[in-house]
């Protein structure tokens, strides 16, 4: 639906981008989205995290408000983040507000009055508020006055049970469409699998909306998946080697694990804080604030953390336990490097992860059909973890996108491209493992777990082997030439392939399945990556004042670094005064560009990315003063 009453030109949108946000160019499909929505079209926007979704509704909102259409309502699931989102807009000179339970009734009343006068450009609210009657009555009044310019539904995958953050309140949002016909609506998400996408369109009744699908590639993120041994020590080495003093997120499966890992890291001198739904809300909020407002915090968290966090300088996201599916993995890793600077996605993955995830699906109370879908999604993630080819190519293929000219494309920025793994044929080992499982079952009618099966194959006369007479099995010692690590790898892949089942009701014992036969008959090959030990430290460890050494996002000479450090110190003060995260004032990249240019006059500051008109007005003098200090 294109409203013809308000033709907003391409130039208007472009000049808002420059003037308000200080950016010279739209990215990817932003321009098309902004122009269409500004002129009244409905849209579904699928863009990876960090792709730049916010501008897709903020610019149309500004353009439409200037044209007299009133306020854009942004539906956002996270009350805790609204303060900073609105603060960032204020810094850019945009009149924005939120309505949520943290406001007094007096404050809320004032915002309502300003809304009715058409003064506010963007209003943030959570879905449960949007669908309550009192709020709908406010929208009625705005609608009658022609002051509802746009509905932007952020994190729209929350409407779908196939997404990973299902929120039933999102289902109620169809009221917007029914009650306020003609107001343009857009749904935005970073989740792109076909099932979730179809669900969003149907649930939000956006079937006629224009769909804008961006490339999901995040070229600045380096994907690495390592074999899990002592995961926490591996992580600790990874942080020491690559990310000393950097902000990062570490995802763990359980609350208990979050607390243990946070403590271990803290003892090793990492500024690590725990976050999970079991902590009381004050502590959660405090840790989140410290992550956003201070430098170099490593948040150790369950997946309860991260949605809506738009901190641009998260330098790594680590998974100590495997997530449930590729959508979750991609969304979580996507929180690294939103500023476009180099960032890392690191995951440790092992046999236990496969077993745990399969068990969680098996034991969930969901229906069989649902479980089937979940198993399929898990398998795709296992395939990624076991793959010996380009991780990025696989990830994007999962989202239906082909990178480069062929499926064998190599990105050059993932572990498999940078250090192509040796591949060995594990088919023989696999058959020995499978026949052992079969013989144990045959001889005693009992099943055993992975440890016992591997001991038998390797011919180890442990107490348990002797006790059950397993040394007498014909397969005893047939795989003495394989290491335990190799066999574990084979077993992991057999489980991942579904050629071995783990019975979680019976001490995780191993069972054969339909697919076992194909491997036993030699119809199916089992190819594995050769286990490689962790590469030796690449970076010299910083010494002395090292951990406090300033790392700039672009190359700066000595004086440039001094300017950069001074600018960061100044920014920290301003941010504190305004009670906002530092990156809301200026991004690191903006400060680094200033430090490099060494501006003397106001003119010298023009054209630096991230310097909008309002920010120049507010901060140019201070920036010049800080940079001028010798
Ligand atoms: P998303 O919501 O899609 O995860 P954001 O809207 O937070 O992404 O944008 C990610 C980062 O990219 C932000 O820091 C934003 O300021 C920046 N950005 C977005 N669009 C542009 C652009 N056209 N030019 C430069 N930077 C941009
Ligand atoms: Zn690659």
PDB file of N, CA and C and ligand atoms in Angstrom, residues 17 23 25-27 30 48-55 310 312 338 587, ligand 1:
ATOM      1  N   UNK A  17      19.965  10.727   6.664  1.00  0.00           N
ATOM      2  CA  UNK A  17      21.075   9.816   6.985  1.00  0.00           C
ATOM      3  C   UNK A  17      22.337  10.610   7.332  1.00  0.00           C
ATOM      4  N   UNK A  23      26.177   9.570   8.548  1.00  0.00           N
ATOM      5  CA  UNK A  23      26.675   8.545   7.639  1.00  0.00           C
ATOM      6  C   UNK A  23      26.509   9.010   6.193  1.00  0.00           C
ATOM      7  N   UNK A  25      26.578   7.010   3.376  1.00  0.00           N
ATOM      8  CA  UNK A  25      25.881   6.113   2.454  1.00  0.00           C
ATOM      9  C   UNK A  25      25.014   5.104   3.169  1.00  0.00           C
ATOM     10  N   UNK A  26      23.915   4.742   2.496  1.00  0.00           N
ATOM     11  CA  UNK A  26      23.125   3.624   2.995  1.00  0.00           C
ATOM     12  C   UNK A  26      23.901   2.345   2.769  1.00  0.00           C
ATOM     13  N   UNK A  27      23.573   1.334   3.568  1.00  0.00           N
ATOM     14  CA  UNK A  27      24.214   0.034   3.422  1.00  0.00           C
ATOM     15  C   UNK A  27      23.226  -0.943   2.807  1.00  0.00           C
ATOM     16  N   UNK A  30      19.249  -0.910   2.676  1.00  0.00           N
ATOM     17  CA  UNK A  30      18.657   0.129   3.540  1.00  0.00           C
ATOM     18  C   UNK A  30      17.910   1.197   2.742  1.00  0.00           C
ATOM     19  N   UNK A  48      21.013  -9.512   8.887  1.00  0.00           N
ATOM     20  CA  UNK A  48      21.721 -10.110  10.017  1.00  0.00           C
ATOM     21  C   UNK A  48      21.912  -9.089  11.126  1.00  0.00           C
ATOM     22  N   UNK A  49      22.179  -9.592  12.325  1.00  0.00           N
ATOM     23  CA  UNK A  49      22.503  -8.713  13.431  1.00  0.00           C
ATOM     24  C   UNK A  49      23.674  -7.829  13.018  1.00  0.00           C
ATOM     25  N   UNK A  50      23.568  -6.548  13.321  1.00  0.00           N
ATOM     26  CA  UNK A  50      24.646  -5.648  12.930  1.00  0.00           C
ATOM     27  C   UNK A  50      24.512  -5.139  11.501  1.00  0.00           C
ATOM     28  N   UNK A  51      23.478  -5.583  10.814  1.00  0.00           N
ATOM     29  CA  UNK A  51      23.302  -5.179   9.421  1.00  0.00           C
ATOM     30  C   UNK A  51      22.809  -3.747   9.274  1.00  0.00           C
ATOM     31  N   UNK A  52      22.195  -3.229  10.339  1.00  0.00           N
ATOM     32  CA  UNK A  52      21.720  -1.850  10.290  1.00  0.00           C
ATOM     33  C   UNK A  52      20.209  -1.752  10.181  1.00  0.00           C
ATOM     34  N   UNK A  53      19.501  -2.555  10.981  1.00  0.00           N
ATOM     35  CA  UNK A  53      18.041  -2.535  10.923  1.00  0.00           C
ATOM     36  C   UNK A  53      17.459  -1.257  11.507  1.00  0.00           C
ATOM     37  N   UNK A  54      18.088  -0.736  12.557  1.00  0.00           N
ATOM     38  CA  UNK A  54      17.461   0.404  13.241  1.00  0.00           C
ATOM     39  C   UNK A  54      17.196   1.569  12.291  1.00  0.00           C
ATOM     40  N   UNK A  55      18.169   1.876  11.456  1.00  0.00           N
ATOM     41  CA  UNK A  55      17.973   3.008  10.539  1.00  0.00           C
ATOM     42  C   UNK A  55      16.793   2.760   9.604  1.00  0.00           C
ATOM     43  N   UNK A 310      22.842  -3.729  21.633  1.00  0.00           N
ATOM     44  CA  UNK A 310      23.420  -3.232  20.384  1.00  0.00           C
ATOM     45  C   UNK A 310      24.814  -2.662  20.581  1.00  0.00           C
ATOM     46  N   UNK A 312      28.313  -2.062  19.962  1.00  0.00           N
ATOM     47  CA  UNK A 312      28.956  -2.324  18.662  1.00  0.00           C
ATOM     48  C   UNK A 312      30.341  -2.943  18.755  1.00  0.00           C
ATOM     49  N   UNK A 338      29.563  -5.677  15.545  1.00  0.00           N
ATOM     50  CA  UNK A 338      28.567  -4.888  14.810  1.00  0.00           C
ATOM     51  C   UNK A 338      29.173  -3.639  14.217  1.00  0.00           C
ATOM     52  N   UNK A 587      31.171   6.125  18.391  1.00  0.00           N
ATOM     53  CA  UNK A 587      31.794   4.809  18.243  1.00  0.00           C
ATOM     54  C   UNK A 587      33.315   4.944  18.294  1.00  0.00           C
TER      55      UNK A 587
HETATM   56  P1  LIG B   1      20.943  -4.338  13.723  1.00  0.00           P
HETATM   57  O1  LIG B   1      19.812  -3.738  14.504  1.00  0.00           O
HETATM   58  O2  LIG B   1      20.564  -4.765  12.356  1.00  0.00           O
HETATM   59  O3  LIG B   1      21.642  -5.416  14.461  1.00  0.00           O
HETATM   60  P2  LIG B   1      22.066  -1.742  14.010  1.00  0.00           P
HETATM   61  O4  LIG B   1      20.914  -0.994  13.527  1.00  0.00           O
HETATM   62  O5  LIG B   1      22.354  -1.746  15.478  1.00  0.00           O
HETATM   63  O6  LIG B   1      22.023  -3.222  13.493  1.00  0.00           O
HETATM   64  O7  LIG B   1      23.355  -1.240  13.228  1.00  0.00           O
HETATM   65  C1  LIG B   1      24.615  -1.810  13.454  1.00  0.00           C
HETATM   66  C2  LIG B   1      25.676  -0.731  13.429  1.00  0.00           C
HETATM   67  O8  LIG B   1      25.875  -0.251  12.104  1.00  0.00           O
HETATM   68  C3  LIG B   1      25.281   0.458  14.257  1.00  0.00           C
HETATM   69  O9  LIG B   1      26.377   0.816  15.046  1.00  0.00           O
HETATM   70  C4  LIG B   1      24.928   1.541  13.242  1.00  0.00           C
HETATM   71  O10 LIG B   1      25.210   2.811  13.720  1.00  0.00           O
HETATM   72  C5  LIG B   1      25.801   1.154  12.053  1.00  0.00           C
HETATM   73  N1  LIG B   1      25.196   1.540  10.767  1.00  0.00           N
HETATM   74  C6  LIG B   1      23.958   1.223  10.335  1.00  0.00           C
HETATM   75  N2  LIG B   1      23.728   1.716   9.103  1.00  0.00           N
HETATM   76  C7  LIG B   1      24.862   2.351   8.734  1.00  0.00           C
HETATM   77  C8  LIG B   1      25.260   3.078   7.553  1.00  0.00           C
HETATM   78  N3  LIG B   1      24.450   3.243   6.509  1.00  0.00           N
HETATM   79  N4  LIG B   1      26.521   3.606   7.536  1.00  0.00           N
HETATM   80  C9  LIG B   1      27.346   3.441   8.595  1.00  0.00           C
HETATM   81  N5  LIG B   1      27.024   2.782   9.718  1.00  0.00           N
HETATM   82  C10 LIG B   1      25.801   2.247   9.799  1.00  0.00           C
END
